[in-house]
Amino acid sequence: MRRHYPSRLCHGSGAALLALAALVAGPQANANPASGPVVETPLGFVQGAVSPTVGSAVEAFLGLRYADSPSGSLRWAPPQFTGAYGSKNSPTAAVTPPTACPQTPGEFSNPNPMVIQGNGSENEPVKLDLPGTEDCLFLNVWRPASTTERSKLPVLIWIHGGALTTGASVSYDPSVMVRDNGIIVVTINYRLAAFGWLAESALAADASNHFQNVGDTGDYGLMDQQFAMAWVRDNIASFGGDPAKVTISGESAGGLSVSLNLASPNTGAGLFRGAIIESGGYMTNDVAPLASSEAAGAGFVSKVLESNNNGVPQSLSGNIACNNLTATQIAALTPAQVAACLRLQSIETVLQNQSGGEPTSGTRIVPLGLKQAFSSGAFNRVPVLQGTNHDEGRLFVPADFDAVFGGTPNPTVFVPGGPAQALINSHAQTFEQELAGVVGAALATELTSKPLPKTVTAPYSPAAFPNPDFRNQPSADEALSAAFTDEVFSCNGLEANDFLKDFVQVYAYEFHDPNAPNLFQPLIGFSFGSSHASELQYLFDPTTLQGPFDAAANQSVVVPPGDGPSNAVQPPPLTEGGTLLAKQMKGYWANFVKTTTPNSFGLPLWRPFNISGEVRQLTPALLSFPLDAASFSDEHNCGFWGPILNPPGT
């Protein structure tokens, strides 16, 4: 079993913050905007606005509530909706981007922007003065302005990434894809980290419900996602969408979420007819069973109840203390008392003591782990489009050197040639020592041995990775990133597609634009290439994705002339070839939403993985040739990583 890197799978930072004051206030009901499209839904009337990026060609209904606030007694409970929208004369205003769900602020987070100081640059770090709100279960609907109730357009539901711990729907503006391809896009919020994924026996269901069997706990964020899908099923026809033509999609943890929804036949069946997974196969072999998740949850409970709740200790009736407890006192509490105490803790206390967001299997909503579900056919059998990026790890590996070169939370020190290579050049570390920090000491020794294992078909040697940003000198940074890419993303994604192809149509891809801009990390001396999340700007508005905080941080780094590309313009523009690729990718994705195949006249033919083993190369080249599965496996050393990720007999 490989290690999981929850803290390093976060991105989609900052978000647009389209109007900070509006975000502070959150969605406003019945605010009577002066103009905008009005839609009558089964829940009442809502009024939207025009797209903030393309104007009147696209209508946006922002901040539509799909569930009650998951706070108080609804914290760590299945979602529900008891409200309604406005009347014809006083429609609910859907014109304000919704507040993000609570999350720890950081480089890749989209924190609840209640009171923000600073702009995210080296000298002006972001500070939050208020904790935010759990009232965050909102979604956004984007449709062509020409849409009527009779249009019956196909629908794409987008699930944001961020390691299940950060991110928000507001980061993703799909206006161009909607305008140019005639589809509806719905972007959703869902509960994150401990609020959304904590499994704790004291919170276990004591009665069965739609999402849970008796004794189930965890995966509340997944419940939110399916509750939002049910909202789409019941309401999207009012916006001109076809509830029978819904595709779910997501990237990174959003892609993982799509995989989990595939593996959810008891509660997810019938909610979608297709699935798009971008860089989301990284937990194919790693979804923990309920008992393991509960053991991890018990550690969180101890930390929370031992704390003083940030100076505001809580108690239950009968003078039963909920904070400043010893291990003996915690053990003396009943499960009901533990649950009640947890629901009294502040948002800050939960965020300070959580360890990340981890899904759980062995429950009604996720009966089996992903490998078990996909290899046995026990999943929602719909067509799948799934792939990874050629250089995923280049977003994450720089974090390993923050302590050496400074730059927390953003790496802000430019090191010509890259920080890992600089340490080797100065004889401070060897490449094997650096590789051990990425894959572990035993594997690092094996991967640098002479001769190499026969299954290593593409050696991880700095000399094999010339740095185009530094006169094509050897790049340890890129070599380390390749090992991370292959172990965590490429080989897991290939394995997932190999399982799925026995039961459903699969279209496989690898995104590979070597000049893809990195929106979320400043330049630090080596080429980011097709790093994790870099494909998002080819589908969504890049300025909204990057946000003002990352833009300022990226510009704050001084790049010596000749040592790398300019960072003066943020977000960096796509190349001419990249612009064409972006148009093609939007077309492929929209075609899949329309017909469950990415193909249409005018686009290079994309053959199913089932028939040809084709891994479509999404590159700026006009005539790019696909890789076959064997070549993809050799390029990413999956012959080496496969038995490690999925040991024989497991």
XYZ file of C-alpha atoms in Angstrom:
650
model
C 0.000 0.000 0.000
C 1.473 3.358 -0.958
C 1.487 6.406 1.233
C -1.314 8.936 0.834
C -0.415 12.625 0.532
C -3.574 14.483 1.602
C -1.830 17.751 2.442
C -0.102 17.811 -0.946
C -3.171 17.227 -3.113
C -4.698 20.663 -2.616
C -5.091 23.396 -5.181
C -7.625 25.721 -6.758
C -6.524 28.493 -4.457
C -7.798 31.914 -3.686
C -10.715 31.718 -6.092
C -12.146 34.693 -7.814
C -13.458 36.576 -4.772
C -15.631 38.295 -7.344
C -16.708 40.839 -4.784
C -15.239 40.487 -1.324
C -18.037 42.245 0.448
C -20.585 40.092 -1.351
C -18.714 36.945 -0.406
C -18.664 38.030 3.202
C -22.408 38.360 3.188
C -22.970 35.067 1.342
C -25.977 34.284 -0.839
C -28.901 36.590 -0.214
C -32.487 35.439 -0.420
C -35.111 37.732 -1.922
C -32.680 40.592 -2.462
C -34.640 41.732 -5.546
C -31.838 42.314 -8.044
C -32.726 44.951 -10.569
C -32.602 42.588 -13.531
C -31.615 39.101 -14.502
C -33.197 35.856 -15.696
C -35.923 34.399 -13.503
C -36.569 30.653 -13.334
C -39.452 28.882 -11.643
C -38.268 25.655 -9.998
C -40.252 23.102 -7.975
C -38.827 24.874 -4.918
C -39.845 28.375 -5.978
C -38.507 31.248 -8.079
C -34.847 32.228 -8.429
C -33.209 35.123 -10.243
C -29.714 34.972 -11.733
C -27.305 37.297 -13.499
C -25.033 37.363 -16.518
C -21.646 35.652 -16.467
C -18.930 37.770 -14.814
C -16.433 36.688 -17.501
C -18.281 36.472 -20.856
C -21.270 38.700 -20.160
C -24.750 38.259 -21.565
C -23.995 35.116 -23.615
C -24.151 33.024 -20.436
C -26.510 33.230 -17.476
C -25.227 32.331 -14.015
C -27.375 31.392 -11.037
C -24.936 31.652 -8.149
C -25.286 30.486 -4.571
C -28.424 28.363 -4.861
C -29.018 26.533 -1.610
C -29.392 22.779 -2.021
C -29.257 21.778 1.666
C -29.776 23.223 5.113
C -26.782 24.452 7.072
C -24.916 21.323 8.313
C -24.332 22.811 11.752
C -25.572 22.067 15.256
C -27.415 18.744 15.233
C -26.795 18.436 11.472
C -23.003 18.536 11.868
C -21.826 15.034 10.913
C -25.291 14.023 9.742
C -26.730 13.344 6.278
C -27.790 16.496 4.410
C -31.391 17.634 4.290
C -33.327 20.538 2.816
C -36.391 21.930 4.537
C -36.540 25.335 2.881
C -37.872 26.840 -0.335
C -37.037 29.617 -2.778
C -38.870 32.883 -3.313
C -42.109 33.843 -4.993
C -42.728 35.168 -8.498
C -42.821 38.730 -7.197
C -39.895 38.227 -4.827
C -37.564 35.571 -6.263
C -34.543 34.338 -4.396
C -31.519 36.236 -5.644
C -28.884 33.900 -7.089
C -26.308 36.531 -7.950
C -23.622 36.128 -5.261
C -20.909 33.441 -5.302
C -21.420 31.167 -2.306
C -19.154 31.057 0.703
C -16.690 28.171 0.787
C -17.062 25.397 3.333
C -14.800 25.750 6.394
C -11.149 24.964 5.687
C -7.715 25.818 6.960
C -6.266 28.808 5.092
C -3.111 28.130 3.163
C -1.441 28.186 -0.206
C -4.042 26.066 -1.990
C -7.119 26.799 0.098
C -10.165 28.875 -0.670
C -10.961 29.996 2.872
C -14.210 31.503 4.003
C -13.304 35.105 3.185
C -14.916 36.698 6.198
C -12.278 39.287 7.024
C -9.108 39.008 4.967
C -5.924 41.020 5.381
C -3.015 40.939 2.977
C -2.860 39.890 -0.650
C -0.958 36.612 -0.417
C 2.423 37.965 -1.471
C 5.634 37.368 0.484
C 5.286 40.601 2.425
C 1.513 40.595 2.848
C 0.361 37.112 3.887
C -3.317 36.293 4.066
C -4.891 36.431 7.505
C -8.384 35.383 8.547
C -9.963 37.189 11.464
C -13.161 35.149 11.610
C -13.688 31.391 11.331
C -16.306 31.283 8.594
C -19.578 29.428 8.533
C -20.773 25.883 8.098
C -23.725 27.187 6.093
C -21.999 26.434 2.795
C -24.043 23.838 0.897
C -24.755 25.837 -2.230
C -24.354 25.279 -5.954
C -24.122 27.361 -9.111
C -25.866 26.829 -12.455
C -24.330 28.160 -15.686
C -26.383 28.004 -18.913
C -26.360 29.558 -22.402
C -28.482 32.703 -22.465
C -30.596 31.250 -25.272
C -31.709 28.323 -23.088
C -35.416 27.802 -22.503
C -37.257 25.273 -20.396
C -37.694 23.173 -23.559
C -34.009 23.106 -24.492
C -33.170 19.879 -22.647
C -29.449 20.566 -22.682
C -27.031 17.967 -21.301
C -25.571 18.759 -17.886
C -22.060 18.601 -16.425
C -21.768 18.572 -12.621
C -18.322 19.736 -11.475
C -16.880 18.559 -8.122
C -13.918 20.692 -7.055
C -10.574 19.329 -5.897
C -8.414 20.123 -2.890
C -7.570 16.822 -1.107
C -11.108 16.796 0.334
C -9.843 19.513 2.678
C -9.878 22.747 0.659
C -11.434 24.380 -2.400
C -14.807 25.752 -3.440
C -17.198 25.884 -6.364
C -16.566 29.616 -6.842
C -13.080 28.883 -8.217
C -14.487 27.391 -11.411
C -16.059 29.614 -14.072
C -17.117 27.434 -17.055
C -18.631 30.277 -19.090
C -16.601 29.720 -22.267
C -17.341 25.991 -22.358
C -21.021 26.705 -21.768
C -21.184 29.438 -24.402
C -19.281 27.588 -27.114
C -20.626 24.076 -26.622
C -24.270 24.400 -25.609
C -24.251 22.585 -22.285
C -25.247 23.445 -18.723
C -22.601 23.275 -15.974
C -23.376 22.959 -12.265
C -20.566 23.557 -9.750
C -21.077 22.483 -6.136
C -19.756 22.957 -2.617
C -19.522 20.029 -0.212
C -18.287 19.565 3.347
C -14.514 19.259 3.698
C -11.904 17.618 5.938
C -13.205 16.631 9.373
C -16.554 18.315 8.744
C -17.106 16.164 5.668
C -15.128 12.966 6.111
C -14.634 12.223 9.827
C -15.495 8.634 10.755
C -16.076 8.319 14.495
C -18.012 5.544 16.204
C -19.827 8.005 18.483
C -21.325 9.606 15.359
C -22.505 6.319 13.856
C -26.069 6.149 12.567
C -28.436 4.566 15.097
C -31.103 4.033 12.445
C -30.859 3.375 8.731
C -31.501 6.200 6.278
C -31.048 6.794 2.557
C -27.275 7.133 2.906
C -26.445 4.975 5.931
C -26.913 1.583 7.458
C -26.990 1.329 11.235
C -23.445 1.827 12.472
C -22.182 3.763 9.436
C -20.171 6.932 9.871
C -18.017 9.150 7.639
C -18.328 10.254 3.978
C -20.659 13.180 4.751
C -19.071 15.174 1.938
C -19.948 12.373 -0.473
C -23.528 12.485 0.812
C -23.543 16.213 0.051
C -22.377 15.539 -3.504
C -25.151 13.025 -4.126
C -27.701 15.315 -2.484
C -26.634 18.021 -4.938
C -26.997 15.519 -7.792
C -30.520 14.777 -6.596
C -31.203 18.531 -6.643
C -30.066 18.566 -10.274
C -32.297 15.594 -11.071
C -35.315 17.339 -9.549
C -34.699 20.939 -10.636
C -32.458 21.189 -13.687
C -35.322 20.838 -16.181
C -36.535 24.230 -14.994
C -33.225 25.713 -16.185
C -33.490 23.987 -19.576
C -31.395 20.961 -18.672
C -32.081 17.290 -19.258
C -31.993 15.306 -15.990
C -31.488 12.126 -18.017
C -28.221 13.451 -19.488
C -26.064 14.248 -16.470
C -22.305 13.664 -16.326
C -20.355 14.042 -13.102
C -16.794 15.281 -13.254
C -13.966 16.487 -11.071
C -10.226 16.892 -10.701
C -7.852 15.573 -8.029
C -10.023 15.066 -4.930
C -12.954 15.955 -7.183
C -11.865 13.120 -9.469
C -11.529 10.861 -6.439
C -15.071 11.911 -5.533
C -16.266 10.877 -8.998
C -14.615 7.480 -8.444
C -16.349 7.164 -5.069
C -19.690 8.020 -6.660
C -19.063 5.335 -9.266
C -18.422 2.907 -6.412
C -21.710 3.894 -4.736
C -24.381 1.686 -6.339
C -26.711 1.721 -3.333
C -27.232 5.475 -3.182
C -25.734 6.907 -6.392
C -27.503 4.771 -8.993
C -29.456 6.759 -11.574
C -27.994 10.149 -10.655
C -25.615 10.328 -13.647
C -24.995 8.626 -16.972
C -21.292 9.417 -17.452
C -18.175 10.190 -15.419
C -15.057 12.294 -16.102
C -12.088 11.753 -13.764
C -9.094 14.099 -13.936
C -6.092 13.008 -11.851
C -8.446 11.260 -9.449
C -7.220 7.648 -9.391
C -4.667 8.151 -6.629
C -6.649 6.195 -4.009
C -7.601 3.259 -6.234
C -5.945 0.931 -3.710
C -6.193 3.025 -0.565
C -9.764 3.735 0.604
C -9.740 2.722 4.255
C -12.360 0.352 5.702
C -14.711 1.613 8.395
C -12.777 0.197 11.356
C -9.529 1.848 10.257
C -11.246 5.166 9.643
C -12.891 5.054 13.062
C -9.536 4.373 14.710
C -8.140 7.487 13.052
C -11.247 9.430 14.064
C -10.739 8.485 17.703
C -7.443 10.361 17.665
C -9.190 13.485 16.439
C -11.808 13.185 19.181
C -9.133 12.957 21.866
C -7.343 16.071 20.635
C -10.570 18.068 20.446
C -11.901 17.104 23.878
C -8.501 17.573 25.491
C -8.389 21.129 24.100
C -9.938 24.208 25.696
C -11.944 24.993 22.543
C -9.866 28.121 21.977
C -10.609 29.467 25.425
C -14.347 28.775 25.346
C -14.804 25.357 26.985
C -18.186 23.738 26.466
C -20.329 21.502 28.631
C -23.535 19.477 28.479
C -26.492 19.680 30.824
C -25.717 18.010 34.134
C -22.390 19.832 34.273
C -20.701 17.322 31.975
C -17.538 18.940 30.658
C -16.664 18.741 26.952
C -13.187 20.288 27.061
C -9.958 20.141 29.063
C -10.584 16.424 29.582
C -8.090 13.685 30.350
C -8.029 10.390 28.455
C -9.768 8.742 31.429
C -12.526 11.346 31.431
C -13.040 10.992 27.676
C -13.321 7.218 28.027
C -16.037 7.709 30.673
C -18.311 9.605 28.263
C -21.098 7.745 26.507
C -21.149 7.763 22.672
C -24.118 10.136 22.756
C -22.204 12.514 25.036
C -19.121 12.401 22.810
C -21.271 13.222 19.763
C -23.001 16.082 21.580
C -19.680 17.478 22.776
C -18.171 17.345 19.290
C -21.104 19.307 17.893
C -20.487 22.073 20.443
C -16.886 22.690 19.369
C -16.045 25.811 17.438
C -15.119 25.731 13.767
C -11.595 26.851 14.709
C -11.157 23.935 17.102
C -12.238 21.410 14.484
C -9.932 22.910 11.862
C -6.964 23.073 14.237
C -7.201 19.415 15.214
C -8.195 17.732 11.959
C -5.671 15.686 10.009
C -7.243 15.862 6.539
C -10.075 14.378 4.540
C -10.176 10.616 4.021
C -13.035 8.597 2.522
C -14.297 5.414 4.163
C -15.468 2.123 2.644
C -17.559 -0.712 4.047
C -20.677 1.442 4.418
C -23.976 1.777 2.605
C -22.747 4.715 0.525
C -19.332 3.131 -0.296
C -19.732 -0.634 0.142
C -16.329 -1.611 -1.292
C -12.943 -0.031 -1.843
C -12.341 1.323 -5.329
C -10.152 -1.564 -6.467
C -12.649 -4.127 -5.220
C -15.614 -2.308 -6.786
C -13.990 -1.629 -10.152
C -12.394 -5.057 -10.554
C -15.619 -6.908 -9.699
C -18.062 -4.723 -11.635
C -19.888 -3.737 -8.435
C -20.196 -0.077 -9.390
C -22.471 2.278 -11.318
C -21.725 1.147 -14.854
C -21.567 4.274 -16.985
C -19.034 5.402 -19.623
C -15.865 6.891 -18.136
C -13.343 9.430 -19.430
C -10.274 9.310 -17.183
C -6.695 10.511 -17.328
C -3.708 12.114 -15.659
C -1.145 14.834 -16.337
C 2.335 14.008 -17.577
C 4.117 15.916 -14.773
C 1.660 15.800 -11.858
C 4.346 15.769 -9.174
C 5.910 19.070 -10.179
C 3.200 20.910 -8.230
C 4.044 19.077 -4.998
C 7.751 18.245 -4.798
C 8.858 21.892 -4.248
C 7.131 21.744 -0.855
C 9.795 19.271 0.279
C 12.374 22.054 0.149
C 10.461 24.905 1.783
C 12.307 24.386 5.069
C 15.670 24.718 3.299
C 14.944 27.704 1.111
C 12.179 29.448 3.059
C 8.858 30.395 1.614
C 5.963 29.244 3.760
C 3.177 28.986 2.748
C 4.364 29.844 -0.794
C 7.837 28.949 -2.048
C 9.094 32.488 -2.614
C 12.819 31.966 -3.179
C 13.912 31.493 -6.777
C 16.784 28.996 -6.994
C 18.366 28.870 -10.469
C 18.058 25.318 -11.762
C 15.645 24.301 -9.010
C 16.080 23.728 -5.265
C 16.691 19.966 -5.386
C 19.369 20.300 -8.051
C 20.959 23.202 -6.158
C 21.356 21.011 -3.058
C 23.078 18.355 -5.143
C 25.339 20.894 -6.837
C 26.407 22.239 -3.432
C 26.984 18.676 -2.123
C 24.432 19.251 0.644
C 22.416 16.183 -0.376
C 22.654 13.302 -2.811
C 19.924 12.464 -5.271
C 19.268 9.189 -3.435
C 18.719 11.101 -0.192
C 16.293 13.443 -1.912
C 14.469 10.560 -3.583
C 14.103 8.879 -0.180
C 12.087 11.892 0.938
C 9.651 11.273 -1.904
C 9.310 7.478 -2.098
C 11.005 6.192 1.073
C 14.547 5.010 1.717
C 14.141 1.397 0.575
C 12.596 2.282 -2.760
C 15.085 5.121 -3.294
C 17.954 2.667 -2.903
C 16.333 0.274 -5.343
C 15.631 3.035 -7.878
C 19.231 4.288 -7.815
C 20.937 0.886 -7.749
C 23.185 -0.443 -10.500
C 21.939 -2.308 -12.356
C 18.397 -0.980 -12.062
C 15.480 -3.371 -11.664
C 14.347 -4.631 -15.049
C 10.899 -3.128 -14.426
C 12.371 0.384 -14.326
C 12.027 1.303 -17.992
C 12.455 5.078 -17.549
C 15.194 5.766 -14.953
C 14.734 8.576 -12.431
C 18.049 10.256 -13.092
C 18.566 14.029 -13.166
C 20.478 13.607 -16.426
C 17.345 12.120 -18.008
C 15.409 15.308 -17.219
C 17.041 18.345 -18.857
C 15.594 21.566 -17.460
C 14.290 23.762 -20.311
C 14.100 26.704 -17.908
C 17.830 26.454 -17.107
C 19.811 25.790 -20.270
C 18.762 22.112 -20.343
C 20.968 21.288 -17.369
C 20.135 18.092 -15.405
C 17.133 18.548 -13.122
C 16.803 16.585 -9.916
C 13.564 18.487 -9.269
C 11.978 17.093 -12.414
C 13.338 13.581 -11.766
C 11.920 13.563 -8.218
C 8.617 14.881 -9.521
C 8.492 12.092 -12.108
C 8.778 9.463 -9.373
C 5.958 11.145 -7.451
C 3.867 11.404 -10.633
C 4.262 7.747 -11.474
C 3.731 6.320 -7.995
C 0.785 8.467 -6.983
C -1.067 9.306 -10.196
C -0.085 7.707 -13.497
C 0.059 4.039 -12.513
C -2.990 4.221 -10.230
C -4.945 5.883 -13.029
C -3.850 3.260 -15.554
C -4.816 0.480 -13.155
C -8.260 2.001 -12.575
C -8.889 2.252 -16.320
C -7.740 -1.333 -16.747
C -10.312 -2.479 -14.170
C -13.133 -0.356 -15.550
C -12.662 -1.317 -19.203
C -13.932 -4.836 -18.529
C -17.376 -3.444 -17.731
C -17.854 -0.004 -19.335
C -16.584 2.122 -22.202
C -13.425 3.963 -21.128
C -11.645 6.867 -22.818
C -8.131 7.349 -21.422
C -5.913 10.420 -21.772
C -2.700 12.045 -20.662
C -2.538 15.835 -20.593
C 0.885 16.869 -21.874
C 1.513 20.508 -22.656
C 5.134 21.129 -21.611
C 4.457 24.873 -21.645
C 1.338 24.805 -19.493
C 1.462 27.764 -17.061
C 1.402 26.971 -13.366
C -1.254 29.121 -11.719
C -0.685 27.969 -8.154
C 3.094 28.019 -7.591
C 5.647 30.781 -8.182
C 8.546 30.037 -10.501
C 11.360 28.530 -8.425
C 13.940 27.449 -10.982
C 12.665 24.462 -12.945
C 9.960 23.838 -15.522
C 6.569 22.947 -14.076
C 5.473 21.334 -17.356
C 2.093 19.590 -17.222
C 1.871 19.698 -13.449
C -1.069 18.692 -11.287
C -4.124 20.869 -11.945
C -2.490 22.632 -14.898
C -5.163 21.286 -17.278
C -7.907 23.151 -15.407
C -7.114 26.451 -17.159
C -7.832 24.715 -20.483
C -11.415 24.076 -19.320
C -12.202 26.956 -16.942
C -11.410 30.664 -16.721
C -7.756 30.908 -15.596
C -8.091 34.239 -13.785
C -10.888 32.853 -11.621
C -8.931 29.653 -10.980
C -5.804 31.469 -9.901
C -7.355 34.204 -7.826
C -5.688 37.440 -6.695
C -3.691 35.917 -3.831
C -1.769 33.413 -5.943
C -1.341 35.992 -8.695
C 0.350 38.363 -6.243
C 2.473 35.594 -4.730
C 3.618 34.418 -8.155
C 4.593 37.929 -9.202
C 6.492 38.549 -5.964
C 9.296 36.146 -6.881
C 12.300 37.728 -8.589
C 13.388 35.686 -11.621
C 16.945 36.571 -12.759
C 17.126 37.321 -16.496
C 17.808 34.163 -18.477
C 17.057 31.806 -15.579
C 13.397 31.231 -16.389
C 10.316 32.606 -18.118
C 8.816 35.911 -17.097
C 6.270 35.942 -14.301
C 5.187 39.542 -14.887
C 1.801 38.635 -16.365
C -0.589 36.649 -14.172
C -2.145 34.335 -15.013
C 0.487 33.531 -17.631
C -1.072 33.249 -21.100
C -1.310 29.980 -22.999
C 0.848 29.536 -26.060
C -0.796 29.552 -29.485
C -0.747 25.759 -29.438
C -2.093 25.733 -25.900
C -5.000 27.960 -26.923
C -5.927 25.488 -29.655
C -5.604 22.599 -27.208
C -7.926 24.382 -24.773
C -10.578 24.649 -27.476
C -10.164 20.978 -28.340
C -10.389 19.886 -24.712
C -13.545 21.879 -24.097
C -14.963 20.218 -27.206
C -13.981 16.717 -26.097
C -15.407 17.224 -22.597
C -18.646 18.756 -23.898
C -19.076 15.998 -26.479
C -18.763 13.395 -23.760
C -21.446 15.218 -21.773
C -23.695 15.292 -24.834
C -23.187 11.784 -26.170
C -20.930 9.829 -23.726
C -18.188 9.858 -26.379
C -15.641 12.668 -26.805
C -15.668 12.385 -30.580
C -17.224 14.721 -33.135
C -16.394 16.071 -36.565
C -13.411 18.418 -36.495
C -11.599 16.810 -33.546
C -8.879 14.140 -33.774
C -10.399 10.676 -33.338
C -10.224 9.375 -29.768
C -10.482 5.583 -29.668
C -11.845 3.745 -26.629
C -9.274 2.311 -24.237
C -11.254 -0.952 -24.222
C -10.673 -1.636 -27.906
C -7.301 -0.117 -28.683
C -5.576 0.461 -25.368
C -5.240 4.068 -26.531
C -4.152 6.764 -24.095
C -4.999 9.960 -25.968
C -2.194 12.493 -25.702
C -3.693 15.936 -25.115
C -0.838 18.055 -26.481
C -0.567 21.355 -28.379
C 0.622 19.491 -31.502
C -1.937 19.551 -34.310
C -1.296 15.893 -35.135
C -0.589 14.300 -31.769
C -0.357 10.544 -31.720
C -1.828 8.486 -28.885
C 0.224 6.209 -26.689
C -0.803 2.606 -26.296
C -1.215 1.327 -22.755
C 2.090 -0.570 -22.832
C 4.055 2.511 -23.887
C 2.326 4.618 -21.241
C 3.181 1.972 -18.653
C 6.842 1.925 -19.715
C 7.102 5.723 -19.687
C 5.812 5.838 -16.101
C 7.481 2.660 -14.788
C 4.175 1.016 -13.974
C 5.821 -2.392 -14.208
C 7.790 -1.324 -11.136
C 5.061 0.552 -9.277
C 2.150 -1.776 -10.043
C 3.072 -4.589 -7.615
C 3.853 -1.997 -4.927
C 0.533 -0.206 -5.293
C -1.476 -3.396 -5.714
C 0.466 -6.303 -4.214
C -0.389 -9.716 -5.684
C -3.088 -11.472 -3.707
C -4.586 -8.321 -2.175
